Amino acid sequence: MYYFNWGVAGAAISTVLSQYIGTLLMIWCLNKRAVLLPPKMGNLQFGGYIKSGGFLLGRTLAVLTTMTLGTSMAARHGPVAMAAHQICMQVWLAVSLLTDALAASGQALIASSLSRHEYKAIGLLTGICLTAILGVSFGSLATLFTQDLEVLQVVRTGVLFVSASQPFNALAYIFDGLHYGVSDFPYAALSMMFVGAVSSAFLVYASSHFGLQGVWLGLTLFMALRVVAGSVR
């Protein structure tokens, strides 16, 4: 992408290619460890997969709708605000996904109630540490994306959003892992739809009154409500 100087089109192509390459590598690794296709197609038990997958699809759509709405609201404030929003979102998502590994561990250790409490504490501690690290280094990270002074000035206003929301992000991913570990897919999906609807409504209102900061506030509320929904269960 960088060598051929393809710009936005190159970014799209490289993103799609990375997904295909990652998928093929995972299939290749799984094929070495397990039988992916049984002798009889009836043994695949599609019914259970479709049921669980349907709930997860609804949950994913709720997340993507809220995130896409945030991007749409940011775009309405102009190209500078949009560029700043994308930088903040990329850092925010990249760091948040680091804690997603704890969610996978939570699924593996769900049988022990002690491990459940331990992983909540680990998630919170991880989020706090990431908050401190990002609070100090976010300004330098932003310069990796652009040298435009106007964009960087707006990006700096998002430091609080990117860093302070990390404890919420970490706990939200932990709760996701715990729900998946006990196959509580209906609650995970329905609660996400409700949280997404509330957060989206607030996001639209806050964006019209507080600008880009309102968008970030709405996304922070989205993650906080995910934590509340997970803890209630």
mmCIF file with all atom_site columns, C-alpha atoms in Angstrom:
data_model
loop_
_atom_site.group_PDB
_atom_site.id
_atom_site.type_symbol
_atom_site.label_atom_id
_atom_site.label_alt_id
_atom_site.label_comp_id
_atom_site.label_asym_id
_atom_site.label_entity_id
_atom_site.label_seq_id
_atom_site.pdbx_PDB_ins_code
_atom_site.Cartn_x
_atom_site.Cartn_y
_atom_site.Cartn_z
_atom_site.occupancy
_atom_site.B_iso_or_equiv
_atom_site.pdbx_formal_charge
_atom_site.auth_seq_id
_atom_site.auth_comp_id
_atom_site.auth_asym_id
_atom_site.auth_atom_id
_atom_site.pdbx_PDB_model_num
ATOM 1   C CA . MET A 1 1   ? 0.000   0.000   0.000  1.00 0.00 ? 1   MET A CA 1
ATOM 2   C CA . TYR A 1 2   ? 2.747   2.440   0.936  1.00 0.00 ? 2   TYR A CA 1
ATOM 3   C CA . TYR A 1 3   ? 5.123   1.334   -1.809 1.00 0.00 ? 3   TYR A CA 1
ATOM 4   C CA . PHE A 1 4   ? 2.584   1.872   -4.594 1.00 0.00 ? 4   PHE A CA 1
ATOM 5   C CA . ASN A 1 5   ? 1.146   4.983   -2.931 1.00 0.00 ? 5   ASN A CA 1
ATOM 6   C CA . TRP A 1 6   ? -2.433  3.768   -3.346 1.00 0.00 ? 6   TRP A CA 1
ATOM 7   C CA . GLY A 1 7   ? -3.901  5.950   -0.624 1.00 0.00 ? 7   GLY A CA 1
ATOM 8   C CA . VAL A 1 8   ? -7.421  5.181   0.596  1.00 0.00 ? 8   VAL A CA 1
ATOM 9   C CA . ALA A 1 9   ? -8.008  2.539   -2.085 1.00 0.00 ? 9   ALA A CA 1
ATOM 10  C CA . GLY A 1 10  ? -4.827  0.773   -1.020 1.00 0.00 ? 10  GLY A CA 1
ATOM 11  C CA . ALA A 1 11  ? -5.918  0.868   2.612  1.00 0.00 ? 11  ALA A CA 1
ATOM 12  C CA . ALA A 1 12  ? -9.203  -0.809  1.683  1.00 0.00 ? 12  ALA A CA 1
ATOM 13  C CA . ILE A 1 13  ? -7.487  -3.466  -0.433 1.00 0.00 ? 13  ILE A CA 1
ATOM 14  C CA . SER A 1 14  ? -4.876  -4.256  2.215  1.00 0.00 ? 14  SER A CA 1
ATOM 15  C CA . THR A 1 15  ? -7.557  -4.510  4.910  1.00 0.00 ? 15  THR A CA 1
ATOM 16  C CA . VAL A 1 16  ? -9.578  -7.025  2.902  1.00 0.00 ? 16  VAL A CA 1
ATOM 17  C CA . LEU A 1 17  ? -6.471  -9.026  1.990  1.00 0.00 ? 17  LEU A CA 1
ATOM 18  C CA . SER A 1 18  ? -5.368  -9.168  5.624  1.00 0.00 ? 18  SER A CA 1
ATOM 19  C CA . GLN A 1 19  ? -8.753  -10.645 6.589  1.00 0.00 ? 19  GLN A CA 1
ATOM 20  C CA . TYR A 1 20  ? -8.517  -13.341 3.923  1.00 0.00 ? 20  TYR A CA 1
ATOM 21  C CA . ILE A 1 21  ? -4.909  -14.170 4.803  1.00 0.00 ? 21  ILE A CA 1
ATOM 22  C CA . GLY A 1 22  ? -5.742  -14.380 8.506  1.00 0.00 ? 22  GLY A CA 1
ATOM 23  C CA . THR A 1 23  ? -8.734  -16.627 7.816  1.00 0.00 ? 23  THR A CA 1
ATOM 24  C CA . LEU A 1 24  ? -6.741  -18.985 5.603  1.00 0.00 ? 24  LEU A CA 1
ATOM 25  C CA . LEU A 1 25  ? -3.939  -19.216 8.178  1.00 0.00 ? 25  LEU A CA 1
ATOM 26  C CA . MET A 1 26  ? -6.404  -20.061 10.951 1.00 0.00 ? 26  MET A CA 1
ATOM 27  C CA . ILE A 1 27  ? -8.070  -22.740 8.810  1.00 0.00 ? 27  ILE A CA 1
ATOM 28  C CA . TRP A 1 28  ? -4.654  -24.177 7.973  1.00 0.00 ? 28  TRP A CA 1
ATOM 29  C CA . CYS A 1 29  ? -3.651  -24.318 11.657 1.00 0.00 ? 29  CYS A CA 1
ATOM 30  C CA . LEU A 1 30  ? -6.991  -25.801 12.732 1.00 0.00 ? 30  LEU A CA 1
ATOM 31  C CA . ASN A 1 31  ? -6.809  -28.426 10.016 1.00 0.00 ? 31  ASN A CA 1
ATOM 32  C CA . LYS A 1 32  ? -3.574  -29.700 11.572 1.00 0.00 ? 32  LYS A CA 1
ATOM 33  C CA . ARG A 1 33  ? -5.153  -30.109 15.005 1.00 0.00 ? 33  ARG A CA 1
ATOM 34  C CA . ALA A 1 34  ? -8.739  -31.141 14.329 1.00 0.00 ? 34  ALA A CA 1
ATOM 35  C CA . VAL A 1 35  ? -11.033 -32.677 11.730 1.00 0.00 ? 35  VAL A CA 1
ATOM 36  C CA . LEU A 1 36  ? -12.812 -29.699 10.214 1.00 0.00 ? 36  LEU A CA 1
ATOM 37  C CA . LEU A 1 37  ? -15.209 -31.707 8.040  1.00 0.00 ? 37  LEU A CA 1
ATOM 38  C CA . PRO A 1 38  ? -16.659 -34.942 9.497  1.00 0.00 ? 38  PRO A CA 1
ATOM 39  C CA . PRO A 1 39  ? -17.431 -37.931 7.237  1.00 0.00 ? 39  PRO A CA 1
ATOM 40  C CA . LYS A 1 40  ? -21.169 -37.203 7.430  1.00 0.00 ? 40  LYS A CA 1
ATOM 41  C CA . MET A 1 41  ? -22.578 -33.719 6.970  1.00 0.00 ? 41  MET A CA 1
ATOM 42  C CA . GLY A 1 42  ? -25.338 -34.556 9.459  1.00 0.00 ? 42  GLY A CA 1
ATOM 43  C CA . ASN A 1 43  ? -22.745 -34.645 12.241 1.00 0.00 ? 43  ASN A CA 1
ATOM 44  C CA . LEU A 1 44  ? -22.008 -30.945 11.852 1.00 0.00 ? 44  LEU A CA 1
ATOM 45  C CA . GLN A 1 45  ? -25.004 -29.980 14.048 1.00 0.00 ? 45  GLN A CA 1
ATOM 46  C CA . PHE A 1 46  ? -25.783 -26.856 12.073 1.00 0.00 ? 46  PHE A CA 1
ATOM 47  C CA . GLY A 1 47  ? -28.838 -26.094 14.201 1.00 0.00 ? 47  GLY A CA 1
ATOM 48  C CA . GLY A 1 48  ? -26.838 -25.176 17.296 1.00 0.00 ? 48  GLY A CA 1
ATOM 49  C CA . TYR A 1 49  ? -24.364 -23.108 15.325 1.00 0.00 ? 49  TYR A CA 1
ATOM 50  C CA . ILE A 1 50  ? -27.089 -21.212 13.488 1.00 0.00 ? 50  ILE A CA 1
ATOM 51  C CA . LYS A 1 51  ? -28.942 -20.449 16.720 1.00 0.00 ? 51  LYS A CA 1
ATOM 52  C CA . SER A 1 52  ? -25.856 -19.200 18.562 1.00 0.00 ? 52  SER A CA 1
ATOM 53  C CA . GLY A 1 53  ? -24.548 -17.497 15.432 1.00 0.00 ? 53  GLY A CA 1
ATOM 54  C CA . GLY A 1 54  ? -27.834 -15.678 14.954 1.00 0.00 ? 54  GLY A CA 1
ATOM 55  C CA . PHE A 1 55  ? -27.615 -14.128 18.400 1.00 0.00 ? 55  PHE A CA 1
ATOM 56  C CA . LEU A 1 56  ? -23.981 -13.177 17.866 1.00 0.00 ? 56  LEU A CA 1
ATOM 57  C CA . LEU A 1 57  ? -24.830 -11.674 14.487 1.00 0.00 ? 57  LEU A CA 1
ATOM 58  C CA . GLY A 1 58  ? -27.453 -9.471  16.123 1.00 0.00 ? 58  GLY A CA 1
ATOM 59  C CA . ARG A 1 59  ? -24.966 -8.438  18.770 1.00 0.00 ? 59  ARG A CA 1
ATOM 60  C CA . THR A 1 60  ? -22.322 -7.597  16.184 1.00 0.00 ? 60  THR A CA 1
ATOM 61  C CA . LEU A 1 61  ? -24.807 -5.536  14.177 1.00 0.00 ? 61  LEU A CA 1
ATOM 62  C CA . ALA A 1 62  ? -25.687 -3.564  17.318 1.00 0.00 ? 62  ALA A CA 1
ATOM 63  C CA . VAL A 1 63  ? -22.008 -2.780  17.938 1.00 0.00 ? 63  VAL A CA 1
ATOM 64  C CA . LEU A 1 64  ? -21.299 -1.850  14.318 1.00 0.00 ? 64  LEU A CA 1
ATOM 65  C CA . THR A 1 65  ? -24.407 0.323   14.095 1.00 0.00 ? 65  THR A CA 1
ATOM 66  C CA . THR A 1 66  ? -23.353 2.347   17.125 1.00 0.00 ? 66  THR A CA 1
ATOM 67  C CA . MET A 1 67  ? -19.761 2.702   15.935 1.00 0.00 ? 67  MET A CA 1
ATOM 68  C CA . THR A 1 68  ? -20.844 3.620   12.410 1.00 0.00 ? 68  THR A CA 1
ATOM 69  C CA . LEU A 1 69  ? -23.256 6.202   13.768 1.00 0.00 ? 69  LEU A CA 1
ATOM 70  C CA . GLY A 1 70  ? -20.393 7.732   15.733 1.00 0.00 ? 70  GLY A CA 1
ATOM 71  C CA . THR A 1 71  ? -18.312 7.981   12.560 1.00 0.00 ? 71  THR A CA 1
ATOM 72  C CA . SER A 1 72  ? -21.253 9.506   10.703 1.00 0.00 ? 72  SER A CA 1
ATOM 73  C CA . MET A 1 73  ? -21.759 12.139  13.400 1.00 0.00 ? 73  MET A CA 1
ATOM 74  C CA . ALA A 1 74  ? -18.038 12.962  13.392 1.00 0.00 ? 74  ALA A CA 1
ATOM 75  C CA . ALA A 1 75  ? -18.042 13.367  9.597  1.00 0.00 ? 75  ALA A CA 1
ATOM 76  C CA . ARG A 1 76  ? -20.748 16.020  9.861  1.00 0.00 ? 76  ARG A CA 1
ATOM 77  C CA . HIS A 1 77  ? -18.332 18.279  11.721 1.00 0.00 ? 77  HIS A CA 1
ATOM 78  C CA . GLY A 1 78  ? -15.927 18.542  8.792  1.00 0.00 ? 78  GLY A CA 1
ATOM 79  C CA . PRO A 1 79  ? -12.811 16.806  7.417  1.00 0.00 ? 79  PRO A CA 1
ATOM 80  C CA . VAL A 1 80  ? -10.532 17.907  10.267 1.00 0.00 ? 80  VAL A CA 1
ATOM 81  C CA . ALA A 1 81  ? -12.883 16.538  12.909 1.00 0.00 ? 81  ALA A CA 1
ATOM 82  C CA . MET A 1 82  ? -13.335 13.353  10.890 1.00 0.00 ? 82  MET A CA 1
ATOM 83  C CA . ALA A 1 83  ? -9.579  12.825  10.570 1.00 0.00 ? 83  ALA A CA 1
ATOM 84  C CA . ALA A 1 84  ? -9.088  13.393  14.295 1.00 0.00 ? 84  ALA A CA 1
ATOM 85  C CA . HIS A 1 85  ? -11.929 11.020  15.105 1.00 0.00 ? 85  HIS A CA 1
ATOM 86  C CA . GLN A 1 86  ? -10.445 8.253   12.977 1.00 0.00 ? 86  GLN A CA 1
ATOM 87  C CA . ILE A 1 87  ? -7.045  8.602   14.642 1.00 0.00 ? 87  ILE A CA 1
ATOM 88  C CA . CYS A 1 88  ? -8.611  8.419   18.087 1.00 0.00 ? 88  CYS A CA 1
ATOM 89  C CA . MET A 1 89  ? -10.757 5.463   17.083 1.00 0.00 ? 89  MET A CA 1
ATOM 90  C CA . GLN A 1 90  ? -7.837  3.497   15.637 1.00 0.00 ? 90  GLN A CA 1
ATOM 91  C CA . VAL A 1 91  ? -5.766  3.906   18.798 1.00 0.00 ? 91  VAL A CA 1
ATOM 92  C CA . TRP A 1 92  ? -8.816  3.247   20.975 1.00 0.00 ? 92  TRP A CA 1
ATOM 93  C CA . LEU A 1 93  ? -9.753  0.037   19.147 1.00 0.00 ? 93  LEU A CA 1
ATOM 94  C CA . ALA A 1 94  ? -6.185  -1.252  18.872 1.00 0.00 ? 94  ALA A CA 1
ATOM 95  C CA . VAL A 1 95  ? -5.542  -0.884  22.593 1.00 0.00 ? 95  VAL A CA 1
ATOM 96  C CA . SER A 1 96  ? -8.989  -2.192  23.515 1.00 0.00 ? 96  SER A CA 1
ATOM 97  C CA . LEU A 1 97  ? -8.471  -5.367  21.509 1.00 0.00 ? 97  LEU A CA 1
ATOM 98  C CA . LEU A 1 98  ? -5.354  -6.126  23.548 1.00 0.00 ? 98  LEU A CA 1
ATOM 99  C CA . THR A 1 99  ? -7.650  -6.779  26.490 1.00 0.00 ? 99  THR A CA 1
ATOM 100 C CA . ASP A 1 100 ? -9.818  -9.027  24.336 1.00 0.00 ? 100 ASP A CA 1
ATOM 101 C CA . ALA A 1 101 ? -7.264  -11.773 24.969 1.00 0.00 ? 101 ALA A CA 1
ATOM 102 C CA . LEU A 1 102 ? -8.475  -11.803 28.568 1.00 0.00 ? 102 LEU A CA 1
ATOM 103 C CA . ALA A 1 103 ? -11.969 -12.531 27.296 1.00 0.00 ? 103 ALA A CA 1
ATOM 104 C CA . ALA A 1 104 ? -10.716 -15.694 25.593 1.00 0.00 ? 104 ALA A CA 1
ATOM 105 C CA . SER A 1 105 ? -8.984  -16.724 28.811 1.00 0.00 ? 105 SER A CA 1
ATOM 106 C CA . GLY A 1 106 ? -12.166 -16.043 30.727 1.00 0.00 ? 106 GLY A CA 1
ATOM 107 C CA . GLN A 1 107 ? -14.022 -18.504 28.490 1.00 0.00 ? 107 GLN A CA 1
ATOM 108 C CA . ALA A 1 108 ? -11.455 -21.202 29.198 1.00 0.00 ? 108 ALA A CA 1
ATOM 109 C CA . LEU A 1 109 ? -11.591 -20.701 32.972 1.00 0.00 ? 109 LEU A CA 1
ATOM 110 C CA . ILE A 1 110 ? -15.308 -20.058 33.386 1.00 0.00 ? 110 ILE A CA 1
ATOM 111 C CA . ALA A 1 111 ? -15.831 -23.335 35.262 1.00 0.00 ? 111 ALA A CA 1
ATOM 112 C CA . SER A 1 112 ? -14.194 -21.845 38.351 1.00 0.00 ? 112 SER A CA 1
ATOM 113 C CA . SER A 1 113 ? -16.060 -19.082 40.158 1.00 0.00 ? 113 SER A CA 1
ATOM 114 C CA . LEU A 1 114 ? -12.756 -17.946 41.625 1.00 0.00 ? 114 LEU A CA 1
ATOM 115 C CA . SER A 1 115 ? -11.312 -17.390 38.173 1.00 0.00 ? 115 SER A CA 1
ATOM 116 C CA . ARG A 1 116 ? -14.325 -15.217 37.342 1.00 0.00 ? 116 ARG A CA 1
ATOM 117 C CA . HIS A 1 117 ? -13.495 -12.763 40.115 1.00 0.00 ? 117 HIS A CA 1
ATOM 118 C CA . GLU A 1 118 ? -9.805  -12.881 39.297 1.00 0.00 ? 118 GLU A CA 1
ATOM 119 C CA . TYR A 1 119 ? -10.399 -11.973 35.686 1.00 0.00 ? 119 TYR A CA 1
ATOM 120 C CA . LYS A 1 120 ? -12.611 -9.056  36.594 1.00 0.00 ? 120 LYS A CA 1
ATOM 121 C CA . ALA A 1 121 ? -9.805  -7.701  38.763 1.00 0.00 ? 121 ALA A CA 1
ATOM 122 C CA . ILE A 1 122 ? -7.204  -8.365  36.074 1.00 0.00 ? 122 ILE A CA 1
ATOM 123 C CA . GLY A 1 123 ? -9.363  -6.629  33.493 1.00 0.00 ? 123 GLY A CA 1
ATOM 124 C CA . LEU A 1 124 ? -9.801  -3.570  35.678 1.00 0.00 ? 124 LEU A CA 1
ATOM 125 C CA . LEU A 1 125 ? -6.081  -3.430  36.468 1.00 0.00 ? 125 LEU A CA 1
ATOM 126 C CA . THR A 1 126 ? -5.229  -3.791  32.783 1.00 0.00 ? 126 THR A CA 1
ATOM 127 C CA . GLY A 1 127 ? -7.582  -0.966  31.895 1.00 0.00 ? 127 GLY A CA 1
ATOM 128 C CA . ILE A 1 128 ? -6.101  1.330   34.521 1.00 0.00 ? 128 ILE A CA 1
ATOM 129 C CA . CYS A 1 129 ? -2.566  0.602   33.322 1.00 0.00 ? 129 CYS A CA 1
ATOM 130 C CA . LEU A 1 130 ? -3.554  1.284   29.719 1.00 0.00 ? 130 LEU A CA 1
ATOM 131 C CA . THR A 1 131 ? -5.180  4.532   30.822 1.00 0.00 ? 131 THR A CA 1
ATOM 132 C CA . ALA A 1 132 ? -1.932  5.715   32.380 1.00 0.00 ? 132 ALA A CA 1
ATOM 133 C CA . ILE A 1 133 ? 0.182   4.633   29.402 1.00 0.00 ? 133 ILE A CA 1
ATOM 134 C CA . LEU A 1 134 ? -2.083  6.259   26.832 1.00 0.00 ? 134 LEU A CA 1
ATOM 135 C CA . GLY A 1 135 ? -2.413  9.436   28.867 1.00 0.00 ? 135 GLY A CA 1
ATOM 136 C CA . VAL A 1 136 ? 1.346   9.878   28.641 1.00 0.00 ? 136 VAL A CA 1
ATOM 137 C CA . SER A 1 137 ? 2.044   8.590   25.126 1.00 0.00 ? 137 SER A CA 1
ATOM 138 C CA . PHE A 1 138 ? -1.063  9.430   23.110 1.00 0.00 ? 138 PHE A CA 1
ATOM 139 C CA . GLY A 1 139 ? 0.339   12.689  21.766 1.00 0.00 ? 139 GLY A CA 1
ATOM 140 C CA . SER A 1 140 ? 3.322   10.867  20.290 1.00 0.00 ? 140 SER A CA 1
ATOM 141 C CA . LEU A 1 141 ? 1.170   8.067   18.908 1.00 0.00 ? 141 LEU A CA 1
ATOM 142 C CA . ALA A 1 142 ? -1.019  10.560  17.076 1.00 0.00 ? 142 ALA A CA 1
ATOM 143 C CA . THR A 1 143 ? 1.965   11.914  15.136 1.00 0.00 ? 143 THR A CA 1
ATOM 144 C CA . LEU A 1 144 ? 2.410   8.464   13.572 1.00 0.00 ? 144 LEU A CA 1
ATOM 145 C CA . PHE A 1 145 ? -0.853  9.060   11.707 1.00 0.00 ? 145 PHE A CA 1
ATOM 146 C CA . THR A 1 146 ? -0.448  12.670  10.605 1.00 0.00 ? 146 THR A CA 1
ATOM 147 C CA . GLN A 1 147 ? 1.720   15.770  10.897 1.00 0.00 ? 147 GLN A CA 1
ATOM 148 C CA . ASP A 1 148 ? -1.164  18.143  10.243 1.00 0.00 ? 148 ASP A CA 1
ATOM 149 C CA . LEU A 1 149 ? -1.114  20.590  13.154 1.00 0.00 ? 149 LEU A CA 1
ATOM 150 C CA . GLU A 1 150 ? -4.819  21.369  12.925 1.00 0.00 ? 150 GLU A CA 1
ATOM 151 C CA . VAL A 1 151 ? -5.762  17.703  13.074 1.00 0.00 ? 151 VAL A CA 1
ATOM 152 C CA . LEU A 1 152 ? -3.320  17.035  15.917 1.00 0.00 ? 152 LEU A CA 1
ATOM 153 C CA . GLN A 1 153 ? -4.813  19.881  17.911 1.00 0.00 ? 153 GLN A CA 1
ATOM 154 C CA . VAL A 1 154 ? -8.258  18.297  17.673 1.00 0.00 ? 154 VAL A CA 1
ATOM 155 C CA . VAL A 1 155 ? -6.815  14.849  18.403 1.00 0.00 ? 155 VAL A CA 1
ATOM 156 C CA . ARG A 1 156 ? -5.406  16.107  21.706 1.00 0.00 ? 156 ARG A CA 1
ATOM 157 C CA . THR A 1 157 ? -8.935  16.889  22.855 1.00 0.00 ? 157 THR A CA 1
ATOM 158 C CA . GLY A 1 158 ? -9.662  13.168  22.548 1.00 0.00 ? 158 GLY A CA 1
ATOM 159 C CA . VAL A 1 159 ? -6.937  12.049  24.960 1.00 0.00 ? 159 VAL A CA 1
ATOM 160 C CA . LEU A 1 160 ? -9.441  11.776  27.794 1.00 0.00 ? 160 LEU A CA 1
ATOM 161 C CA . PHE A 1 161 ? -11.794 9.665   25.670 1.00 0.00 ? 161 PHE A CA 1
ATOM 162 C CA . VAL A 1 162 ? -9.096  7.269   24.478 1.00 0.00 ? 162 VAL A CA 1
ATOM 163 C CA . SER A 1 163 ? -7.346  6.825   27.818 1.00 0.00 ? 163 SER A CA 1
ATOM 164 C CA . ALA A 1 164 ? -10.062 7.182   30.466 1.00 0.00 ? 164 ALA A CA 1
ATOM 165 C CA . SER A 1 165 ? -12.408 4.733   28.738 1.00 0.00 ? 165 SER A CA 1
ATOM 166 C CA . GLN A 1 166 ? -9.911  1.849   28.827 1.00 0.00 ? 166 GLN A CA 1
ATOM 167 C CA . PRO A 1 167 ? -11.085 0.442   32.203 1.00 0.00 ? 167 PRO A CA 1
ATOM 168 C CA . PHE A 1 168 ? -14.612 0.255   30.773 1.00 0.00 ? 168 PHE A CA 1
ATOM 169 C CA . ASN A 1 169 ? -13.302 -1.382  27.610 1.00 0.00 ? 169 ASN A CA 1
ATOM 170 C CA . ALA A 1 170 ? -11.305 -3.983  29.524 1.00 0.00 ? 170 ALA A CA 1
ATOM 171 C CA . LEU A 1 171 ? -14.215 -4.937  31.767 1.00 0.00 ? 171 LEU A CA 1
ATOM 172 C CA . ALA A 1 172 ? -16.629 -5.030  28.820 1.00 0.00 ? 172 ALA A CA 1
ATOM 173 C CA . TYR A 1 173 ? -14.450 -7.545  26.991 1.00 0.00 ? 173 TYR A CA 1
ATOM 174 C CA . ILE A 1 174 ? -14.059 -9.605  30.163 1.00 0.00 ? 174 ILE A CA 1
ATOM 175 C CA . PHE A 1 175 ? -17.824 -9.832  30.581 1.00 0.00 ? 175 PHE A CA 1
ATOM 176 C CA . ASP A 1 176 ? -18.158 -10.782 26.909 1.00 0.00 ? 176 ASP A CA 1
ATOM 177 C CA . GLY A 1 177 ? -15.795 -13.687 27.465 1.00 0.00 ? 177 GLY A CA 1
ATOM 178 C CA . LEU A 1 178 ? -17.675 -14.830 30.549 1.00 0.00 ? 178 LEU A CA 1
ATOM 179 C CA . HIS A 1 179 ? -21.018 -14.763 28.728 1.00 0.00 ? 179 HIS A CA 1
ATOM 180 C CA . TYR A 1 180 ? -19.593 -16.713 25.806 1.00 0.00 ? 180 TYR A CA 1
ATOM 181 C CA . GLY A 1 181 ? -18.012 -19.218 28.186 1.00 0.00 ? 181 GLY A CA 1
ATOM 182 C CA . VAL A 1 182 ? -21.417 -20.217 29.579 1.00 0.00 ? 182 VAL A CA 1
ATOM 183 C CA . SER A 1 183 ? -23.104 -19.918 26.145 1.00 0.00 ? 183 SER A CA 1
ATOM 184 C CA . ASP A 1 184 ? -25.269 -17.045 27.360 1.00 0.00 ? 184 ASP A CA 1
ATOM 185 C CA . PHE A 1 185 ? -25.633 -15.774 23.808 1.00 0.00 ? 185 PHE A CA 1
ATOM 186 C CA . PRO A 1 186 ? -29.253 -14.560 24.041 1.00 0.00 ? 186 PRO A CA 1
ATOM 187 C CA . TYR A 1 187 ? -28.494 -12.189 26.909 1.00 0.00 ? 187 TYR A CA 1
ATOM 188 C CA . ALA A 1 188 ? -25.257 -11.012 25.287 1.00 0.00 ? 188 ALA A CA 1
ATOM 189 C CA . ALA A 1 189 ? -27.147 -10.154 22.100 1.00 0.00 ? 189 ALA A CA 1
ATOM 190 C CA . LEU A 1 190 ? -30.290 -8.607  23.589 1.00 0.00 ? 190 LEU A CA 1
ATOM 191 C CA . SER A 1 191 ? -28.407 -6.537  26.151 1.00 0.00 ? 191 SER A CA 1
ATOM 192 C CA . MET A 1 192 ? -26.087 -5.245  23.425 1.00 0.00 ? 192 MET A CA 1
ATOM 193 C CA . MET A 1 193 ? -29.039 -4.221  21.284 1.00 0.00 ? 193 MET A CA 1
ATOM 194 C CA . PHE A 1 194 ? -30.559 -2.302  24.191 1.00 0.00 ? 194 PHE A CA 1
ATOM 195 C CA . VAL A 1 195 ? -27.244 -0.694  25.125 1.00 0.00 ? 195 VAL A CA 1
ATOM 196 C CA . GLY A 1 196 ? -26.619 0.202   21.482 1.00 0.00 ? 196 GLY A CA 1
ATOM 197 C CA . ALA A 1 197 ? -30.039 1.826   21.117 1.00 0.00 ? 197 ALA A CA 1
ATOM 198 C CA . VAL A 1 198 ? -29.635 3.940   24.266 1.00 0.00 ? 198 VAL A CA 1
ATOM 199 C CA . SER A 1 199 ? -26.068 4.935   23.392 1.00 0.00 ? 199 SER A CA 1
ATOM 200 C CA . SER A 1 200 ? -26.986 5.792   19.800 1.00 0.00 ? 200 SER A CA 1
ATOM 201 C CA . ALA A 1 201 ? -29.792 8.087   20.928 1.00 0.00 ? 201 ALA A CA 1
ATOM 202 C CA . PHE A 1 202 ? -27.461 9.832   23.368 1.00 0.00 ? 202 PHE A CA 1
ATOM 203 C CA . LEU A 1 203 ? -24.722 10.007  20.740 1.00 0.00 ? 203 LEU A CA 1
ATOM 204 C CA . VAL A 1 204 ? -26.953 11.859  18.279 1.00 0.00 ? 204 VAL A CA 1
ATOM 205 C CA . TYR A 1 205 ? -28.064 14.304  20.966 1.00 0.00 ? 205 TYR A CA 1
ATOM 206 C CA . ALA A 1 206 ? -24.572 14.903  22.375 1.00 0.00 ? 206 ALA A CA 1
ATOM 207 C CA . SER A 1 207 ? -23.022 15.331  18.929 1.00 0.00 ? 207 SER A CA 1
ATOM 208 C CA . SER A 1 208 ? -25.486 18.070  17.997 1.00 0.00 ? 208 SER A CA 1
ATOM 209 C CA . HIS A 1 209 ? -24.819 19.962  21.229 1.00 0.00 ? 209 HIS A CA 1
ATOM 210 C CA . PHE A 1 210 ? -21.142 19.288  22.017 1.00 0.00 ? 210 PHE A CA 1
ATOM 211 C CA . GLY A 1 211 ? -19.615 18.493  18.628 1.00 0.00 ? 211 GLY A CA 1
ATOM 212 C CA . LEU A 1 212 ? -16.880 15.886  18.356 1.00 0.00 ? 212 LEU A CA 1
ATOM 213 C CA . GLN A 1 213 ? -16.539 15.659  22.134 1.00 0.00 ? 213 GLN A CA 1
ATOM 214 C CA . GLY A 1 214 ? -20.194 14.627  22.206 1.00 0.00 ? 214 GLY A CA 1
ATOM 215 C CA . VAL A 1 215 ? -19.434 11.755  19.836 1.00 0.00 ? 215 VAL A CA 1
ATOM 216 C CA . TRP A 1 216 ? -16.646 10.524  22.085 1.00 0.00 ? 216 TRP A CA 1
ATOM 217 C CA . LEU A 1 217 ? -18.822 10.931  25.153 1.00 0.00 ? 217 LEU A CA 1
ATOM 218 C CA . GLY A 1 218 ? -21.494 8.799   23.496 1.00 0.00 ? 218 GLY A CA 1
ATOM 219 C CA . LEU A 1 219 ? -19.011 6.033   22.682 1.00 0.00 ? 219 LEU A CA 1
ATOM 220 C CA . THR A 1 220 ? -17.682 6.101   26.240 1.00 0.00 ? 220 THR A CA 1
ATOM 221 C CA . LEU A 1 221 ? -21.252 5.741   27.499 1.00 0.00 ? 221 LEU A CA 1
ATOM 222 C CA . PHE A 1 222 ? -21.655 2.788   25.142 1.00 0.00 ? 222 PHE A CA 1
ATOM 223 C CA . MET A 1 223 ? -18.747 0.932   26.748 1.00 0.00 ? 223 MET A CA 1
ATOM 224 C CA . ALA A 1 224 ? -19.827 1.897   30.275 1.00 0.00 ? 224 ALA A CA 1
ATOM 225 C CA . LEU A 1 225 ? -23.332 0.533   29.686 1.00 0.00 ? 225 LEU A CA 1
ATOM 226 C CA . ARG A 1 226 ? -21.827 -2.691  28.368 1.00 0.00 ? 226 ARG A CA 1
ATOM 227 C CA . VAL A 1 227 ? -20.046 -3.071  31.696 1.00 0.00 ? 227 VAL A CA 1
ATOM 228 C CA . VAL A 1 228 ? -23.285 -2.396  33.580 1.00 0.00 ? 228 VAL A CA 1
ATOM 229 C CA . ALA A 1 229 ? -25.163 -4.956  31.484 1.00 0.00 ? 229 ALA A CA 1
ATOM 230 C CA . GLY A 1 230 ? -22.449 -7.535  32.088 1.00 0.00 ? 230 GLY A CA 1
ATOM 231 C CA . SER A 1 231 ? -22.304 -6.952  35.838 1.00 0.00 ? 231 SER A CA 1
ATOM 232 C CA . VAL A 1 232 ? -26.095 -7.108  36.226 1.00 0.00 ? 232 VAL A CA 1
ATOM 233 C CA . ARG A 1 233 ? -26.097 -10.627 34.809 1.00 0.00 ? 233 ARG A CA 1
#
